[in-house]
Amino acid sequence: MIWLMPWMALAQFAETPAFVLGGVTAPVCVAAGDLNGDGKPDLAISVRTPGVDWADARKNDRVDVFFQKAGTYAPPADKQLAVEYPTGIQIGDFDGDGANDLAVLSMDSPLHVFAGSERFAKDHAQGSPNAARSGPIACRLNAQGLYDFLCGPVWFKWFGGDAIAQGYFYGPQVNDNIHSQPVDLNLDNVTDVVLTPKDRKAIRLYYGPFMVLSVIAEDLSQYVELPTPLTFGYGLAFGDFNDDGRPDILAAASANTVATERKIFIFYQNAPLNFTTNVPPRRLEGVTGAMAVSDVNRDGLDDLLVSDAAGDGIYLFLQKKGKPFAASVKEADQSVKTGGRNAGFIAGDINADGYPDLIVTADGNIKGFFNLGKMTVINNPSGVHADEKQVAE
């Protein structure tokens, strides 16, 4: 047995980045996936013109693609795709031809699809008269078309090439939805959609199937609205956090300057598969920020990663079999220092060892922190809380 002392901590991720890709201007969004067919994850990164506004100054914005070489990434970019003010990127085989494609959303709302079979040479774009403030998130909302993309409340359906249809998820009284996430809430193999209203004081659950592109809340056979104790502003995450086989919902509060209001709300799904509107959510106190759910230690349980909105660090909360999920930031299993407050990040396997790594955007750099595969005892110079406890060798 090893005794873990208060000045020591456990690490799931390496404390030092395995690579730093510097000189990337305003890297707001990043995606990882094989884009040249060599089986290695590549990076697609947003590049924005610094210190400028709209119009002609935005024409230099783009998405840079870096192919992985010798286990790392280095400039210059292997491909540059012109996209004005890119706000979201996703990689996937959206046309089913075996080659990964790129979907990019820009601030003025068009969806851009670059097909891997065309070597990303052509921009298949579709404009939107409505505000598409987040995404794209690829999913299948019904059997039509090749793929669906949720971009906030805007729903794009891609039929291939330039054929892109457009729909919208409307709020119950007014047109006030701003963010969306697809998830099969009731485990019926049909995608549902969770939406965020403008006031961020509730979570709206739209249960599928969705047969038409214009989705009106009043027409749905099942619609649920969950009030949040505090306004939430860092999006939503989904995962099973009490090991009962049902997806739960996490919402991170928007307050980051008031310590007592930094928290994450966990809405546990009850049996039968639903959420009770009058049951207060459980709280993870002391932290708020962007979230990602992943099984980082491959034990079959969902774990939570949170980018600290009030400081430098990405907190890792591991789910433990048979134990309640963390209720305080003091129960974090690790805090990875990234070099930037409220850093953007994704979890993805970039060294092909089967464990999700951290790809972080901070201070004009892209940093990769490798997953160690198993937790390792380290010194704790950052002062992350660690109670004295036993750890099995």
Short mmCIF file of C-alpha atoms in Angstrom, two decimals:
data_model
loop_
_atom_site.label_atom_id
_atom_site.label_comp_id
_atom_site.label_asym_id
_atom_site.label_seq_id
_atom_site.Cartn_x
_atom_site.Cartn_y
_atom_site.Cartn_z
CA MET A 1 0.00 0.00 0.00
CA ILE A 2 1.02 3.62 -0.62
CA TRP A 3 -0.03 6.38 1.77
CA LEU A 4 -1.01 9.51 -0.15
CA MET A 5 -0.03 12.49 1.96
CA PRO A 6 -1.59 16.00 1.81
CA TRP A 7 1.32 17.35 -0.27
CA MET A 8 0.89 14.60 -2.85
CA ALA A 9 -1.78 13.97 -5.48
CA LEU A 10 -2.86 11.46 -8.06
CA ALA A 11 -2.45 12.21 -11.75
CA GLN A 12 -4.43 10.69 -14.61
CA PHE A 13 -2.90 13.13 -17.11
CA ALA A 14 0.73 14.17 -17.48
CA GLU A 15 1.49 17.49 -15.79
CA THR A 16 3.66 18.65 -18.71
CA PRO A 17 2.22 18.88 -22.25
CA ALA A 18 3.52 16.33 -24.74
CA PHE A 19 3.40 18.98 -27.45
CA VAL A 20 2.78 22.70 -27.80
CA LEU A 21 1.63 23.98 -31.18
CA GLY A 22 2.38 27.69 -30.92
CA GLY A 23 1.56 30.75 -32.97
CA VAL A 24 -2.10 29.85 -33.54
CA THR A 25 -4.13 33.07 -33.63
CA ALA A 26 -7.25 33.01 -31.44
CA PRO A 27 -7.66 29.21 -31.35
CA VAL A 28 -11.25 29.21 -30.13
CA CYS A 29 -12.16 25.77 -31.44
CA VAL A 30 -10.25 22.59 -32.23
CA ALA A 31 -11.22 19.12 -33.42
CA ALA A 32 -9.21 15.89 -33.66
CA GLY A 33 -9.58 13.09 -36.20
CA ASP A 34 -7.88 11.34 -39.09
CA LEU A 35 -8.09 13.70 -42.07
CA ASN A 36 -5.53 12.16 -44.44
CA GLY A 37 -6.32 8.47 -44.09
CA ASP A 38 -3.12 7.39 -42.34
CA GLY A 39 -4.91 6.27 -39.16
CA LYS A 40 -3.43 9.02 -37.00
CA PRO A 41 -5.54 11.78 -35.39
CA ASP A 42 -4.97 15.17 -37.04
CA LEU A 43 -5.99 18.61 -35.74
CA ALA A 44 -8.35 21.18 -37.27
CA ILE A 45 -8.05 24.58 -35.57
CA SER A 46 -9.85 27.91 -35.98
CA VAL A 47 -7.62 30.85 -36.89
CA ARG A 48 -9.01 34.37 -36.52
CA THR A 49 -7.57 37.75 -37.43
CA PRO A 50 -6.61 39.45 -34.12
CA GLY A 51 -7.96 42.83 -33.11
CA VAL A 52 -10.42 43.28 -35.97
CA ASP A 53 -14.15 43.43 -36.42
CA TRP A 54 -16.29 42.33 -39.35
CA ALA A 55 -16.31 43.01 -43.10
CA ASP A 56 -13.09 42.71 -45.11
CA ALA A 57 -10.91 42.12 -42.04
CA ARG A 58 -12.61 38.75 -41.48
CA LYS A 59 -11.59 37.43 -44.90
CA ASN A 60 -8.26 36.23 -43.51
CA ASP A 61 -9.98 33.94 -41.02
CA ARG A 62 -9.62 30.24 -41.71
CA VAL A 63 -9.40 26.69 -40.40
CA ASP A 64 -5.86 25.28 -40.31
CA VAL A 65 -5.36 21.52 -40.60
CA PHE A 66 -2.23 19.95 -39.12
CA PHE A 67 -1.45 16.33 -39.98
CA GLN A 68 0.22 14.32 -37.24
CA LYS A 69 3.86 13.59 -38.04
CA ALA A 70 6.27 11.66 -35.80
CA GLY A 71 3.69 11.76 -33.01
CA THR A 72 3.37 15.55 -32.89
CA TYR A 73 2.13 18.61 -34.79
CA ALA A 74 4.16 21.50 -36.17
CA PRO A 75 3.71 24.51 -38.46
CA PRO A 76 3.13 25.27 -41.22
CA ALA A 77 -0.43 24.01 -41.59
CA ASP A 78 -0.89 21.25 -44.15
CA LYS A 79 -4.21 22.71 -45.32
CA GLN A 80 -5.91 26.07 -44.92
CA LEU A 81 -9.68 26.37 -45.42
CA ALA A 82 -11.13 29.87 -45.74
CA VAL A 83 -14.00 30.33 -43.28
CA GLU A 84 -14.92 33.75 -41.90
CA TYR A 85 -15.12 33.82 -38.09
CA PRO A 86 -15.18 30.05 -37.39
CA THR A 87 -16.85 29.23 -34.09
CA GLY A 88 -17.14 25.43 -34.11
CA ILE A 89 -15.54 22.44 -35.82
CA GLN A 90 -16.42 18.77 -36.01
CA ILE A 91 -14.75 15.84 -37.77
CA GLY A 92 -16.59 12.71 -38.90
CA ASP A 93 -17.54 10.55 -41.86
CA PHE A 94 -20.74 12.41 -42.62
CA ASP A 95 -21.33 10.98 -46.11
CA GLY A 96 -20.51 7.36 -45.24
CA ASP A 97 -17.75 6.88 -47.80
CA GLY A 98 -15.07 5.82 -45.32
CA ALA A 99 -13.19 9.16 -45.37
CA ASN A 100 -13.58 11.74 -42.62
CA ASP A 101 -15.15 15.09 -43.46
CA LEU A 102 -15.09 18.51 -41.79
CA ALA A 103 -18.11 20.53 -40.63
CA VAL A 104 -17.48 24.15 -39.60
CA LEU A 105 -19.85 26.78 -38.22
CA SER A 106 -19.11 30.50 -38.54
CA MET A 107 -20.43 33.41 -36.50
CA ASP A 108 -22.70 34.77 -39.25
CA SER A 109 -24.43 31.37 -39.21
CA PRO A 110 -23.55 29.42 -42.36
CA LEU A 111 -22.68 25.76 -42.04
CA HIS A 112 -19.63 24.73 -44.09
CA VAL A 113 -19.07 21.08 -45.04
CA PHE A 114 -15.75 20.02 -46.56
CA ALA A 115 -15.78 16.44 -47.89
CA GLY A 116 -12.71 14.29 -47.36
CA SER A 117 -13.35 12.53 -50.68
CA GLU A 118 -12.84 15.92 -52.36
CA ARG A 119 -9.65 16.51 -50.35
CA PHE A 120 -11.49 19.36 -48.61
CA ALA A 121 -11.18 21.45 -51.79
CA LYS A 122 -14.81 22.58 -52.02
CA ASP A 123 -16.86 24.49 -49.46
CA HIS A 124 -20.45 23.24 -49.35
CA ALA A 125 -22.07 26.11 -47.43
CA GLN A 126 -25.59 26.97 -46.35
CA GLY A 127 -26.55 30.33 -44.85
CA SER A 128 -29.09 30.82 -42.09
CA PRO A 129 -31.46 33.71 -41.37
CA ASN A 130 -31.47 32.60 -37.73
CA ALA A 131 -28.71 32.81 -35.13
CA ALA A 132 -26.70 29.57 -34.97
CA ARG A 133 -24.60 30.26 -31.90
CA SER A 134 -23.11 26.86 -31.14
CA GLY A 135 -22.13 23.66 -32.84
CA PRO A 136 -21.99 22.07 -35.29
CA ILE A 137 -22.94 18.81 -33.58
CA ALA A 138 -23.42 15.92 -35.98
CA CYS A 139 -26.25 13.47 -35.28
CA ARG A 140 -29.15 11.64 -36.90
CA LEU A 141 -32.51 13.22 -36.06
CA ASN A 142 -34.48 11.18 -38.60
CA ALA A 143 -33.84 8.79 -41.48
CA GLN A 144 -33.70 11.42 -44.24
CA GLY A 145 -30.48 12.75 -45.76
CA LEU A 146 -26.89 11.85 -44.98
CA TYR A 147 -26.39 13.67 -41.68
CA ASP A 148 -27.96 16.30 -39.45
CA PHE A 149 -26.06 19.16 -37.81
CA LEU A 150 -27.39 20.97 -34.75
CA CYS A 151 -26.11 24.56 -34.66
CA GLY A 152 -27.84 26.13 -31.69
CA PRO A 153 -31.58 26.01 -32.47
CA VAL A 154 -30.83 25.76 -36.21
CA TRP A 155 -31.08 22.30 -37.76
CA PHE A 156 -29.16 21.63 -40.97
CA LYS A 157 -29.77 18.41 -42.92
CA TRP A 158 -27.07 17.46 -45.42
CA PHE A 159 -28.08 15.46 -48.49
CA GLY A 160 -24.59 15.55 -50.02
CA GLY A 161 -22.77 18.20 -52.07
CA ASP A 162 -24.47 21.58 -51.89
CA ALA A 163 -27.86 20.12 -50.95
CA ILE A 164 -28.41 21.33 -47.40
CA ALA A 165 -31.91 21.83 -45.98
CA GLN A 166 -32.57 24.00 -42.94
CA GLY A 167 -34.94 23.79 -40.00
CA TYR A 168 -35.37 25.23 -36.54
CA PHE A 169 -36.27 24.25 -32.96
CA TYR A 170 -38.76 26.83 -31.67
CA GLY A 171 -39.30 27.67 -28.01
CA PRO A 172 -42.70 27.12 -26.33
CA GLN A 173 -43.75 30.78 -26.40
CA VAL A 174 -41.11 32.75 -28.30
CA ASN A 175 -38.22 32.06 -30.62
CA ASP A 176 -35.66 32.11 -27.79
CA ASN A 177 -33.53 28.93 -27.93
CA ILE A 178 -29.79 29.54 -28.29
CA HIS A 179 -27.90 26.25 -27.72
CA SER A 180 -28.68 22.60 -28.35
CA GLN A 181 -27.30 19.11 -27.71
CA PRO A 182 -28.50 15.75 -29.09
CA VAL A 183 -28.81 12.78 -26.72
CA ASP A 184 -31.02 9.69 -26.42
CA LEU A 185 -32.56 10.58 -23.06
CA ASN A 186 -35.11 7.76 -22.79
CA LEU A 187 -32.97 5.03 -24.38
CA ASP A 188 -35.44 4.29 -27.20
CA ASN A 189 -32.75 4.51 -29.93
CA VAL A 190 -34.26 7.81 -31.12
CA THR A 191 -32.27 11.03 -30.76
CA ASP A 192 -33.76 13.67 -28.47
CA VAL A 193 -32.62 17.30 -28.30
CA VAL A 194 -31.87 19.36 -25.18
CA LEU A 195 -32.08 23.13 -25.69
CA THR A 196 -31.00 26.19 -23.75
CA PRO A 197 -33.27 29.29 -23.66
CA LYS A 198 -31.80 32.78 -23.82
CA ASP A 199 -32.29 33.49 -20.12
CA ARG A 200 -30.38 30.26 -19.23
CA LYS A 201 -32.68 29.63 -16.28
CA ALA A 202 -34.09 26.32 -17.51
CA ILE A 203 -33.26 23.25 -19.59
CA ARG A 204 -35.71 22.25 -22.31
CA LEU A 205 -36.08 18.60 -23.29
CA TYR A 206 -37.50 17.90 -26.77
CA TYR A 207 -38.18 14.18 -27.23
CA GLY A 208 -37.95 12.72 -30.76
CA PRO A 209 -38.69 11.51 -33.33
CA PHE A 210 -38.70 14.76 -35.32
CA MET A 211 -40.52 14.21 -38.59
CA VAL A 212 -40.35 17.78 -39.93
CA LEU A 213 -37.55 20.35 -39.93
CA SER A 214 -39.60 23.01 -38.11
CA VAL A 215 -39.98 21.69 -34.57
CA ILE A 216 -42.58 23.48 -32.44
CA ALA A 217 -42.60 22.70 -28.72
CA GLU A 218 -46.40 22.71 -28.45
CA ASP A 219 -46.67 20.02 -31.14
CA LEU A 220 -44.40 17.54 -29.37
CA SER A 221 -45.91 14.51 -27.65
CA GLN A 222 -43.41 14.95 -24.81
CA TYR A 223 -41.80 18.21 -23.69
CA VAL A 224 -40.14 18.85 -20.31
CA GLU A 225 -38.65 22.04 -18.87
CA LEU A 226 -36.26 21.75 -15.91
CA PRO A 227 -35.64 24.97 -13.93
CA THR A 228 -32.07 25.61 -12.74
CA PRO A 229 -31.38 27.11 -9.27
CA LEU A 230 -28.89 29.57 -10.83
CA THR A 231 -28.45 30.85 -14.35
CA PHE A 232 -26.15 28.48 -16.21
CA GLY A 233 -23.84 29.67 -18.94
CA TYR A 234 -21.18 27.09 -19.77
CA GLY A 235 -23.35 24.67 -21.65
CA LEU A 236 -24.57 21.20 -20.87
CA ALA A 237 -23.03 17.76 -20.58
CA PHE A 238 -24.56 14.29 -20.44
CA GLY A 239 -23.49 11.07 -18.81
CA ASP A 240 -24.47 8.39 -16.32
CA PHE A 241 -23.15 9.72 -13.01
CA ASN A 242 -24.82 7.32 -10.58
CA ASP A 243 -24.18 4.11 -12.55
CA ASP A 244 -27.84 3.25 -13.08
CA GLY A 245 -27.65 3.04 -16.88
CA ARG A 246 -29.62 6.25 -17.48
CA PRO A 247 -28.15 9.45 -18.96
CA ASP A 248 -28.11 12.39 -16.53
CA ILE A 249 -27.78 16.11 -17.34
CA LEU A 250 -25.10 18.49 -16.04
CA ALA A 251 -25.34 22.30 -16.24
CA ALA A 252 -22.52 24.63 -15.15
CA ALA A 253 -23.57 27.88 -13.46
CA SER A 254 -22.58 31.11 -15.21
CA ALA A 255 -21.32 32.91 -12.08
CA ASN A 256 -17.52 32.76 -11.97
CA THR A 257 -16.64 35.79 -9.82
CA VAL A 258 -18.68 34.83 -6.75
CA ALA A 259 -17.12 31.78 -5.10
CA THR A 260 -20.37 30.62 -3.50
CA GLU A 261 -22.14 30.58 -6.88
CA ARG A 262 -19.54 28.52 -8.75
CA LYS A 263 -21.21 25.14 -9.06
CA ILE A 264 -22.42 22.46 -11.44
CA PHE A 265 -25.97 21.11 -11.26
CA ILE A 266 -26.55 17.39 -11.85
CA PHE A 267 -30.08 16.38 -12.84
CA TYR A 268 -30.37 12.64 -12.20
CA GLN A 269 -32.82 10.79 -14.40
CA ASN A 270 -35.40 8.86 -12.41
CA ALA A 271 -37.18 5.56 -13.08
CA PRO A 272 -39.09 5.28 -15.29
CA LEU A 273 -36.92 7.19 -17.74
CA ASN A 274 -37.78 10.83 -17.10
CA PHE A 275 -36.78 13.92 -15.13
CA THR A 276 -38.97 15.26 -12.33
CA THR A 277 -39.35 19.04 -12.59
CA ASN A 278 -39.81 19.61 -8.84
CA VAL A 279 -36.76 17.64 -7.67
CA PRO A 280 -33.76 19.92 -6.93
CA PRO A 281 -30.61 18.92 -8.78
CA ARG A 282 -27.56 17.68 -6.95
CA ARG A 283 -24.70 20.20 -6.76
CA LEU A 284 -20.99 19.99 -7.34
CA GLU A 285 -19.80 23.01 -5.39
CA GLY A 286 -16.84 25.32 -5.97
CA VAL A 287 -16.21 25.06 -9.72
CA THR A 288 -17.88 26.03 -12.97
CA GLY A 289 -16.78 26.15 -16.58
CA ALA A 290 -16.82 24.28 -19.87
CA MET A 291 -17.36 20.54 -19.40
CA ALA A 292 -16.61 17.26 -21.14
CA VAL A 293 -17.71 13.73 -20.22
CA SER A 294 -15.38 10.81 -20.96
CA ASP A 295 -14.31 7.51 -19.44
CA VAL A 296 -10.76 8.74 -18.91
CA ASN A 297 -9.51 5.69 -16.98
CA ARG A 298 -11.45 3.08 -18.97
CA ASP A 299 -13.23 1.53 -16.01
CA GLY A 300 -16.64 1.65 -17.70
CA LEU A 301 -17.84 4.70 -15.72
CA ASP A 302 -18.39 8.24 -16.99
CA ASP A 303 -15.97 10.84 -15.61
CA LEU A 304 -16.17 14.65 -15.72
CA LEU A 305 -13.65 17.26 -16.90
CA VAL A 306 -14.27 20.94 -16.10
CA SER A 307 -12.26 23.93 -17.33
CA ASP A 308 -12.02 26.32 -14.38
CA ALA A 309 -13.81 29.54 -15.33
CA ALA A 310 -12.15 31.36 -12.43
CA GLY A 311 -8.55 30.26 -12.86
CA ASP A 312 -5.93 28.14 -14.57
CA GLY A 313 -6.78 24.48 -14.60
CA ILE A 314 -8.92 21.64 -15.92
CA TYR A 315 -10.39 19.65 -13.06
CA LEU A 316 -10.87 15.89 -13.34
CA PHE A 317 -13.60 14.17 -11.33
CA LEU A 318 -13.47 10.37 -11.55
CA GLN A 319 -16.60 8.37 -10.89
CA LYS A 320 -16.01 5.60 -8.34
CA LYS A 321 -17.98 2.37 -8.42
CA GLY A 322 -20.53 2.21 -5.61
CA LYS A 323 -19.75 5.72 -4.30
CA PRO A 324 -21.64 9.02 -4.69
CA PHE A 325 -20.23 11.35 -7.31
CA ALA A 326 -18.11 14.29 -6.14
CA ALA A 327 -19.98 17.07 -4.34
CA SER A 328 -17.13 19.60 -4.05
CA VAL A 329 -14.15 20.83 -6.02
CA LYS A 330 -12.06 19.61 -3.07
CA GLU A 331 -12.87 16.07 -4.25
CA ALA A 332 -11.25 16.62 -7.66
CA ASP A 333 -8.84 13.83 -8.54
CA GLN A 334 -6.54 16.15 -10.48
CA SER A 335 -6.17 19.72 -11.72
CA VAL A 336 -4.15 20.00 -14.93
CA LYS A 337 -2.50 23.43 -15.22
CA THR A 338 -3.03 24.61 -18.80
CA GLY A 339 -1.57 28.13 -18.73
CA GLY A 340 -4.81 29.97 -19.34
CA ARG A 341 -8.01 30.87 -17.51
CA ASN A 342 -11.18 29.13 -18.70
CA ALA A 343 -9.22 27.27 -21.39
CA GLY A 344 -11.09 25.57 -24.19
CA PHE A 345 -10.46 21.85 -24.51
CA ILE A 346 -11.60 18.56 -25.97
CA ALA A 347 -10.94 14.98 -24.86
CA GLY A 348 -9.65 12.70 -27.60
CA ASP A 349 -7.12 9.92 -28.10
CA ILE A 350 -4.27 11.59 -29.99
CA ASN A 351 -1.56 8.99 -29.33
CA ALA A 352 -3.71 5.94 -30.22
CA ASP A 353 -3.27 4.14 -26.89
CA GLY A 354 -7.00 3.81 -26.26
CA TYR A 355 -7.14 6.45 -23.51
CA PRO A 356 -8.61 9.96 -24.07
CA ASP A 357 -6.04 12.77 -23.90
CA LEU A 358 -6.57 16.51 -23.40
CA ILE A 359 -6.22 18.94 -26.33
CA VAL A 360 -6.28 22.46 -24.90
CA THR A 361 -6.56 25.92 -26.49
CA ALA A 362 -4.91 28.57 -24.31
CA ASP A 363 -2.96 31.80 -24.89
CA GLY A 364 -2.47 31.34 -28.61
CA ASN A 365 -1.25 27.76 -28.25
CA ILE A 366 -2.61 24.27 -28.70
CA LYS A 367 -1.34 21.94 -25.97
CA GLY A 368 -1.65 18.17 -25.74
CA PHE A 369 -1.63 16.47 -22.33
CA PHE A 370 -1.33 12.69 -22.61
CA ASN A 371 -3.39 10.33 -20.52
CA LEU A 372 -1.06 8.21 -18.38
CA GLY A 373 -3.31 5.18 -18.67
CA LYS A 374 -3.43 4.70 -14.90
CA MET A 375 -3.25 7.15 -12.05
CA THR A 376 0.23 7.98 -10.78
CA VAL A 377 1.27 9.50 -7.46
CA ILE A 378 2.94 12.90 -7.97
CA ASN A 379 4.02 15.86 -5.89
CA ASN A 380 1.33 18.48 -5.55
CA PRO A 381 2.97 21.92 -5.98
CA SER A 382 -0.24 23.46 -7.30
CA GLY A 383 -1.94 23.02 -3.94
CA VAL A 384 -4.85 20.92 -5.21
CA HIS A 385 -6.65 19.44 -2.23
CA ALA A 386 -5.64 15.87 -1.41
CA ASP A 387 -6.72 14.23 1.85
CA GLU A 388 -4.43 11.68 3.48
CA LYS A 389 -5.60 8.29 2.21
CA GLN A 390 -4.43 4.88 1.13
CA VAL A 391 -3.78 4.06 -2.51
CA ALA A 392 -3.32 0.48 -3.71
CA GLU A 393 -0.13 -0.23 -5.62
#
